[in-house]
Tab-separated table of C-alpha atoms and ligand atoms in Angstrom:
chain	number	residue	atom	x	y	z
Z	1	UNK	CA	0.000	0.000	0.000
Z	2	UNK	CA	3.219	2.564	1.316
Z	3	UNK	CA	4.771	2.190	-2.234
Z	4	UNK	CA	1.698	1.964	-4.244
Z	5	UNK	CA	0.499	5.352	-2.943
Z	6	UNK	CA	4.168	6.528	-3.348
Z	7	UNK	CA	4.151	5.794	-6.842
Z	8	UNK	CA	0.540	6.625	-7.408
Z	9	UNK	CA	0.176	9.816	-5.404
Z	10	UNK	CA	2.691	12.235	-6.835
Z	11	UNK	CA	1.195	10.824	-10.721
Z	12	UNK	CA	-2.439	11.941	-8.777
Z	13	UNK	CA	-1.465	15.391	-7.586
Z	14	UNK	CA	0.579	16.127	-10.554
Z	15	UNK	CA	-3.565	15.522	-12.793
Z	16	UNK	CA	-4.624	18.155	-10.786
Z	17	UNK	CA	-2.216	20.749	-11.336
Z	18	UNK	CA	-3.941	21.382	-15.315
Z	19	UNK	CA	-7.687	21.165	-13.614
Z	20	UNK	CA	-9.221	24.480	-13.214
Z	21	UNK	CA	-10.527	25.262	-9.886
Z	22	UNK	CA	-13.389	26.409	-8.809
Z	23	UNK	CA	-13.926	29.722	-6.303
Z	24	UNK	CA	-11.636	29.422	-3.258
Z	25	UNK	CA	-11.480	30.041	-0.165
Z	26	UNK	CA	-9.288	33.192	2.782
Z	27	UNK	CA	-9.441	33.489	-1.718
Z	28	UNK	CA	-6.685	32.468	-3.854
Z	29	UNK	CA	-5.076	35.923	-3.571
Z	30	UNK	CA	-5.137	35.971	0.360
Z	31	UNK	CA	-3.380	32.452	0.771
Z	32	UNK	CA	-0.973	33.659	-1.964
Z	33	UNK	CA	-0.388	36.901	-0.130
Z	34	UNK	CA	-0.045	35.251	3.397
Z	35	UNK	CA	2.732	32.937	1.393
Z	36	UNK	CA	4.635	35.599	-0.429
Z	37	UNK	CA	5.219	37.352	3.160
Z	38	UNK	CA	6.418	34.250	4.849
Z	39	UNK	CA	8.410	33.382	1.930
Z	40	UNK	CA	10.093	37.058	2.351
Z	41	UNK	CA	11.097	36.357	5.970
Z	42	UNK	CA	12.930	32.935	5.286
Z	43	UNK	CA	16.416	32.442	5.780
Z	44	UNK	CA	18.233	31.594	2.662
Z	45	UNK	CA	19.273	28.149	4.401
Z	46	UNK	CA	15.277	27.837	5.005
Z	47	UNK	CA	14.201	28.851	1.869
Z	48	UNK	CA	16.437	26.451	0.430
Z	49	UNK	CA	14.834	23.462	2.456
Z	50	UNK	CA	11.284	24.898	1.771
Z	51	UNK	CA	12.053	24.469	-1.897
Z	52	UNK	CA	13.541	20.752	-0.912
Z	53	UNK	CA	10.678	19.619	0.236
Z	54	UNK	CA	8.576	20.098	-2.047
Z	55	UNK	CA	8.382	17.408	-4.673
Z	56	UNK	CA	5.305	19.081	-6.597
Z	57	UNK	CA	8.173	21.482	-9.007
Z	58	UNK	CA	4.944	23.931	-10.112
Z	59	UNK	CA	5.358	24.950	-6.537
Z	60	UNK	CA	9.049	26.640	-7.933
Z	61	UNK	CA	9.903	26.052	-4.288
Z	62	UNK	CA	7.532	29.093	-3.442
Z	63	UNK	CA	5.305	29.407	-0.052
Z	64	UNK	CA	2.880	31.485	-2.047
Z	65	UNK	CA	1.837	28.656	-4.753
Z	66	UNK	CA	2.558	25.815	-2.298
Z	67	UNK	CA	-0.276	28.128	-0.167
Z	68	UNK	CA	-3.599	26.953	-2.291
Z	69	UNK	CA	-2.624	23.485	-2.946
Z	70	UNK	CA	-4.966	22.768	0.265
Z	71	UNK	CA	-8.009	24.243	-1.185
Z	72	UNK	CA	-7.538	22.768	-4.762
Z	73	UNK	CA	-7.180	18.990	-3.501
Z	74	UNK	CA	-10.156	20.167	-1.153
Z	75	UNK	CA	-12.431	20.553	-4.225
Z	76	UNK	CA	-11.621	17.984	-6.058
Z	77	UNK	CA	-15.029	16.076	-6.151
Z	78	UNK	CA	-14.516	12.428	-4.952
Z	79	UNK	CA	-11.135	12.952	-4.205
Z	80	UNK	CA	-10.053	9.774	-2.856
Z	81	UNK	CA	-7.177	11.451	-0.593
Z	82	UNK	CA	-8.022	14.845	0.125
Z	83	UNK	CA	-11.698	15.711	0.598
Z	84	UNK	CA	-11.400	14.429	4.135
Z	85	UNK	CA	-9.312	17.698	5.243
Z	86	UNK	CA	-12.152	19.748	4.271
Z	87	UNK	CA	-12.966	20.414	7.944
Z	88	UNK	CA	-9.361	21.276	8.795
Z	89	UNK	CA	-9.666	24.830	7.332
Z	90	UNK	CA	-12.377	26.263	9.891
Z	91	UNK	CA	-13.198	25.764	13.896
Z	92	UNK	CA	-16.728	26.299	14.305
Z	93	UNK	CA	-17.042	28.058	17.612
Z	94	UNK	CA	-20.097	27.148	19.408
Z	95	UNK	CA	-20.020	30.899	20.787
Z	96	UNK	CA	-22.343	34.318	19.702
Z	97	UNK	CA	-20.435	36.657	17.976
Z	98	UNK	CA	-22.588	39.965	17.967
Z	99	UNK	CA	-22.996	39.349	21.215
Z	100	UNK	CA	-20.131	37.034	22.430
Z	101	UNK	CA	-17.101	35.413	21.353
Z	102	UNK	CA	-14.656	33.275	22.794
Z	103	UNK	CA	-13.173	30.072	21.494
Z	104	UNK	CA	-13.525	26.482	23.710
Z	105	UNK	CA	-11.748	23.262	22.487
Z	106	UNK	CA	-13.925	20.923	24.112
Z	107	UNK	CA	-17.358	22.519	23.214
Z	108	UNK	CA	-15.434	23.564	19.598
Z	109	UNK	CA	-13.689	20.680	18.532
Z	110	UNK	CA	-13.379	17.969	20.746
Z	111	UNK	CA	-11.925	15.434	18.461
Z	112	UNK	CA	-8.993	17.974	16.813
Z	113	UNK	CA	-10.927	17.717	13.358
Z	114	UNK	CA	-10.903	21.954	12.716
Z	115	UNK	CA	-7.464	24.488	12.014
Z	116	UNK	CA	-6.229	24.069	15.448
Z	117	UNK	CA	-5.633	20.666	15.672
Z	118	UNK	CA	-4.723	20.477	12.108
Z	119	UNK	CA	-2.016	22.430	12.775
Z	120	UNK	CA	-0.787	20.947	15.787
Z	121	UNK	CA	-1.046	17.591	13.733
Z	122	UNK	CA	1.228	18.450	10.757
Z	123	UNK	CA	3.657	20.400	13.031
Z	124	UNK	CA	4.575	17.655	14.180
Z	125	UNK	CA	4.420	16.217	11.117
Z	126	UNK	CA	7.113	18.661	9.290
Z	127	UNK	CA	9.376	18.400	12.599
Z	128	UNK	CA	12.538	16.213	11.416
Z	129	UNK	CA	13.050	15.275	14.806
Z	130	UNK	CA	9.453	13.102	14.814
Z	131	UNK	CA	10.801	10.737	11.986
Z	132	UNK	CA	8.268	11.344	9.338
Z	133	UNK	CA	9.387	10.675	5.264
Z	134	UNK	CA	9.635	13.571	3.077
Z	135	UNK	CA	6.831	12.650	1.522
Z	136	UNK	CA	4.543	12.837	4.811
Z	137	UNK	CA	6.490	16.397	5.451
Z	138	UNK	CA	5.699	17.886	2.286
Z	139	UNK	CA	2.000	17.492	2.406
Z	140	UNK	CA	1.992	18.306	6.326
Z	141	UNK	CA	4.227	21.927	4.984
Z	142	UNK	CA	1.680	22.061	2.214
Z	143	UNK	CA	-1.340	22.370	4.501
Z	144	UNK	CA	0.705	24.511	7.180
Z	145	UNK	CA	1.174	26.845	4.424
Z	146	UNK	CA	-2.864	27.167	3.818
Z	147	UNK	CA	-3.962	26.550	7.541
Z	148	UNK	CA	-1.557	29.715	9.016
Z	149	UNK	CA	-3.487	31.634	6.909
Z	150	UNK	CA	-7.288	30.211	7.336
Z	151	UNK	CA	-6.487	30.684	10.842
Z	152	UNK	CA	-6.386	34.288	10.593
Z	153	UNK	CA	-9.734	34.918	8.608
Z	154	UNK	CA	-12.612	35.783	11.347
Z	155	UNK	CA	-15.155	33.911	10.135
Z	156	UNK	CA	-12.534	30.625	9.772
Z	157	UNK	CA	-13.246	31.190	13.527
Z	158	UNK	CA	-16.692	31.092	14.018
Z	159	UNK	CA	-19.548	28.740	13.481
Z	160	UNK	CA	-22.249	31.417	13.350
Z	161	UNK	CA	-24.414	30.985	10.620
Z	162	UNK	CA	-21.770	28.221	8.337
Z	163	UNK	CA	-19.080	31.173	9.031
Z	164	UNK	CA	-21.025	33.667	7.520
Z	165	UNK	CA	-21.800	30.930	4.321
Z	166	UNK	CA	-25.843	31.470	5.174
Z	167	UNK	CA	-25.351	35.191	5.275
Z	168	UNK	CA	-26.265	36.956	1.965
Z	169	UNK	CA	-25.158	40.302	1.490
Z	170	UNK	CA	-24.455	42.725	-0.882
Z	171	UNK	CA	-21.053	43.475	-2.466
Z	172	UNK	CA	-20.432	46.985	-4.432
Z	173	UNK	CA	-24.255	46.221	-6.134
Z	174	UNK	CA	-23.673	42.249	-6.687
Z	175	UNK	CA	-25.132	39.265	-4.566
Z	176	UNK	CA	-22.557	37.318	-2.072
Z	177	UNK	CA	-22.171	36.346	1.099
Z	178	UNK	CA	-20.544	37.712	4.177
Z	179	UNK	CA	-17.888	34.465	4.544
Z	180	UNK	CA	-17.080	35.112	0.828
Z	181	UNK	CA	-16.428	38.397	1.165
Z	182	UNK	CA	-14.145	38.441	3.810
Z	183	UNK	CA	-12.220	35.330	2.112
Z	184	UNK	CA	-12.363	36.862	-1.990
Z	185	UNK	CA	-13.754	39.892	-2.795
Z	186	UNK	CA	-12.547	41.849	0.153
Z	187	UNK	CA	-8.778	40.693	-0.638
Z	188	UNK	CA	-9.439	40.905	-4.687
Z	189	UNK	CA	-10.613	44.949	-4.338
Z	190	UNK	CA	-7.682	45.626	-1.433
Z	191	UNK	CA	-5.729	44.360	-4.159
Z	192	UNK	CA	-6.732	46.509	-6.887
Z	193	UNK	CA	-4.600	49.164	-4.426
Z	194	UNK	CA	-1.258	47.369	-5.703
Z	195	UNK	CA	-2.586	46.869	-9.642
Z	196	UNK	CA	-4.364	43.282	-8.547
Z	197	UNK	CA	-0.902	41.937	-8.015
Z	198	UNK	CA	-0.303	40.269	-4.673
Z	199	UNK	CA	3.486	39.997	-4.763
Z	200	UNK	CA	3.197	43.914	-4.425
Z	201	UNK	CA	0.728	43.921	-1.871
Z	202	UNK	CA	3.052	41.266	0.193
Z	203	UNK	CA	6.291	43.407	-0.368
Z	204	UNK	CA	3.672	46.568	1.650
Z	205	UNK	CA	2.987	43.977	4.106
Z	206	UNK	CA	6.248	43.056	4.696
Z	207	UNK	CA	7.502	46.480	5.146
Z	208	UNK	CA	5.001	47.167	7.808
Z	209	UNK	CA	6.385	44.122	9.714
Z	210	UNK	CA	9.625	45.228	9.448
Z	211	UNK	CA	9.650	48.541	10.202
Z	212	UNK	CA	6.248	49.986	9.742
Z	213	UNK	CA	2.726	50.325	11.565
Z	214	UNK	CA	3.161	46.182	12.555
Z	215	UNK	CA	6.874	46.568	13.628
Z	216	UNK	CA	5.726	47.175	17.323
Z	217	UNK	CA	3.158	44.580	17.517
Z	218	UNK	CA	5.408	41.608	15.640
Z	219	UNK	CA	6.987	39.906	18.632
Z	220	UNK	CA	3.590	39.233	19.909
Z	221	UNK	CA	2.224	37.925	17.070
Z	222	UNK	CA	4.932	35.188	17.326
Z	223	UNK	CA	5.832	34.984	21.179
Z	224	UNK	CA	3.970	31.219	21.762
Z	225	UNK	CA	6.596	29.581	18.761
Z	226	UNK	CA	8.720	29.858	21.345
Z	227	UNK	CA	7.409	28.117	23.919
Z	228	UNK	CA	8.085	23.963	24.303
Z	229	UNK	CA	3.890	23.596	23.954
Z	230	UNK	CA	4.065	25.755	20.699
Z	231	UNK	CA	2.827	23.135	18.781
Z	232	UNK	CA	-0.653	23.230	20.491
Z	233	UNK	CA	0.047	26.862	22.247
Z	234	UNK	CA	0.170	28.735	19.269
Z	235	UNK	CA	-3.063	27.535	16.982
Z	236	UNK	CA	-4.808	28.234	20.050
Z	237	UNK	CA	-4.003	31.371	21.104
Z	238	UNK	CA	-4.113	32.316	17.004
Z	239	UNK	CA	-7.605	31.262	16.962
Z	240	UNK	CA	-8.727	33.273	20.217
Z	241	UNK	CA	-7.116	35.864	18.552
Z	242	UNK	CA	-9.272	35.725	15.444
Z	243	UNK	CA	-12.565	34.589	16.704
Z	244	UNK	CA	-12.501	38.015	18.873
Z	245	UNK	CA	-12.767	40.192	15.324
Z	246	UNK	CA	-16.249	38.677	15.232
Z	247	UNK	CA	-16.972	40.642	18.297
Z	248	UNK	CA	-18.312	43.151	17.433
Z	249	UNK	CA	-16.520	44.406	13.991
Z	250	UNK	CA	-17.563	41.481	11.251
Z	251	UNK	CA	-21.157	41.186	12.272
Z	252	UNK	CA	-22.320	44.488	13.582
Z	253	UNK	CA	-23.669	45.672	10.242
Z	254	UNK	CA	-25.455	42.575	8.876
Z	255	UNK	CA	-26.797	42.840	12.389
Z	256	UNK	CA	-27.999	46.404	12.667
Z	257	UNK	CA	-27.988	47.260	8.629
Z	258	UNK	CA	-28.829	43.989	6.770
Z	259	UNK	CA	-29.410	45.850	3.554
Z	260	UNK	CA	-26.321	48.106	3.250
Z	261	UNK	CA	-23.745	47.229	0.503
Z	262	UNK	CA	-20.451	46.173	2.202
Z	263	UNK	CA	-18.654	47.332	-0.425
Z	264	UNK	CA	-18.821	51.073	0.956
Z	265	UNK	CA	-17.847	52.037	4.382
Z	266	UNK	CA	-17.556	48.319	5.990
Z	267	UNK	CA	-15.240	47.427	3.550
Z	268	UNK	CA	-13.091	50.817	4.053
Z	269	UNK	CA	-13.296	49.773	7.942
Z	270	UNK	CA	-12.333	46.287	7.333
Z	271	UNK	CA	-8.955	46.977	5.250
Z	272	UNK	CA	-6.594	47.319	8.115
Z	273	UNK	CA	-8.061	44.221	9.861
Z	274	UNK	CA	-7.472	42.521	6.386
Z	275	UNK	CA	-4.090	44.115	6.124
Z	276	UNK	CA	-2.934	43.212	9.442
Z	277	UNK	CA	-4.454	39.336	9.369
Z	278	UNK	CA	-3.029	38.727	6.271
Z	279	UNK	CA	0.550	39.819	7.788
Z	280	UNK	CA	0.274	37.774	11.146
Z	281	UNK	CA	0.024	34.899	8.726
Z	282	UNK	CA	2.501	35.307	6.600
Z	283	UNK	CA	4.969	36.473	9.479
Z	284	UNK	CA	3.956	33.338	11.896
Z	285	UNK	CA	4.600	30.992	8.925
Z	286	UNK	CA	7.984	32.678	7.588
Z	287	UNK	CA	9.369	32.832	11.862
Z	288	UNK	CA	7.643	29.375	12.377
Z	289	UNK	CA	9.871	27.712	9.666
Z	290	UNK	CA	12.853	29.343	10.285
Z	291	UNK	CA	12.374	27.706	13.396
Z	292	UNK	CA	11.446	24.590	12.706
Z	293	UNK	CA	13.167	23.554	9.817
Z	294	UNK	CA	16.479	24.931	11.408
Z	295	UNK	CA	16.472	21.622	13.724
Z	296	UNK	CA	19.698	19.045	12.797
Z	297	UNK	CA	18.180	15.866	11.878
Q	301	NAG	C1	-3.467	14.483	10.764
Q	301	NAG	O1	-2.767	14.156	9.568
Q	301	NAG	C2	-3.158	12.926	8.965
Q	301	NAG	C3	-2.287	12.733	7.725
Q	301	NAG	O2	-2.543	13.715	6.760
Q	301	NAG	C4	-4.636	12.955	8.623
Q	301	NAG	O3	-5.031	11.690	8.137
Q	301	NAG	C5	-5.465	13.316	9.847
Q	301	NAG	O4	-6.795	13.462	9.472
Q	301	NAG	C6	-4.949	14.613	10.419
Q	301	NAG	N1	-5.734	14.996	11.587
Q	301	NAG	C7	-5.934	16.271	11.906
Q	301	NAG	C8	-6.756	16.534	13.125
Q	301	NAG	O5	-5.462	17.196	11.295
């Protein structure tokens, strides 16, 4: 079975690469951006073992294409290997964000399946020390690479209403709904700032980590990799983190204005919460591998 799949599964993912895919979700653009910063904080050594690892050579060794892998296998209808990790990308929070929000593993998720204990899982996964093949390490980087930034969308962090999914809303005069919007359209118009191209919008990001509006705030964003109980630490206290935006800022309007477009002043109010969750991912992810992936195995 080991060297059947071995043989087989690289053949599988490479199929997929030419298969269109349908929408995505934090979007396409926002995994790519949360990629592009990590991939700008890596240590050449790092960067070079990133690149390693990855047997899948579309990736071109890069965090930022590497980052939507997760949701491509995740669509793939019938998927014989992946469509079990769709519930790794969200933790639906039993809580009632309007009102209140707070995040509980054993009400939340009490068997692991949700983007805290994914993460914990492949962590330990990519660590060297743990004995795990490459091929087991590249998958587990694959899905870090998506879940650091899922973890960072609010409504990835709340089960309210399917995330937001139930929610319809309006979006500068067309139809959506409020998860989408915070995972795609959001992202797509910030993005129209840096002429739609999310290299340039990571390079801005990356600036205000290292010596911009984020340069005060980065250490905390990244204290818990430190700890010995990072590995379960750190997805938790990244989700609490999140889940909180829900309270009061994501659902106030739907709540008190159901028919305003939130393409006007919500979405003008929601740019530096975008701007800033997109660069705790990427950061987290790029000082998370240098971390990791420095270990001597
Ligand atoms: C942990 O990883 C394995 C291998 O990909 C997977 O089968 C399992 O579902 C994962 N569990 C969680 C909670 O992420």
């Amino acid at each position: 079975m080991r060297s059947f799949l071995t043989i087989l599964l690289p053949i599988f993912l490479f199929s997929l690469i030419s298969v269109p895919s349908p929408v995505i979700a934090w979007g396409e653009e926002g995994h790519k951006t949360v990629g592009q910063i990590a991939q700008n904080f890596l240590q050449p050594a790092i960067a070079g073992s990133v690149a390693n690892l990855f047997q899948d050579k579309s990736f071109d060794g890069q965090l930022s294409l590497a980052a939507v892998w997760a949701d491509e296998v995740k669509h793939q209808r019938g998927s014989p290997f992946f469509g079990w990790s769709s519930p790794l990308h969200f933790l639906d929070t039993q809580d009632n964000p309007g009102k209140s929000c707070s995040v509980n593993m054993q009400r939340d998720c009490p068997d692991a399946r949700c983007v805290v204990g994914a993460i914990t899982n492949y962590t330990t996964q990519l660590d060297c020390t743990n004995g795990y093949d490459k091929f087991t390490r590249d998958i587990a980087l694959r899905f870090l690479a998506h879940f650091y930034g899922d973890i960072t969308q609010p409504l990835h962090v709340c089960g309210r209403e399917k995330g937001g999914n139930e929610v319809k809303v309006t979006f500068d005069g067309d139809s959506a709904n409020l998860h989408a919007i915070w995972d795609t359209q959001m992202v797509e118009k910030r993005l129209q700032d840096f002429g739609s191209d999310f290299s340039q919008y990571a390079d801005f990001l990356t600036k205000e980590i290292q010596s911009g509006k984020y340069a005060s705030q980065k250490n905390d964003w990244v204290s818990c990799i430190s700890s010995p109980k990072a590995p379960t630490l750190c997805p938790l206290t990244w989700a609490i983190d999140t889940n909180a935006i829900n309270c009061p800022f994501v659902w106030d309007t739907v709540d008190n204005n159901p028919d305003a477009d939130l393409g006007g002043s919500y979405y003008q109010d929601a740019v530096p919460i975008i701007d800033q969750q997109l660069s705790k991912g990427g950061y987290r992810l790029g000082v998370f591998l240098n971390s990791i992936l420095s270990k001597n195995c």
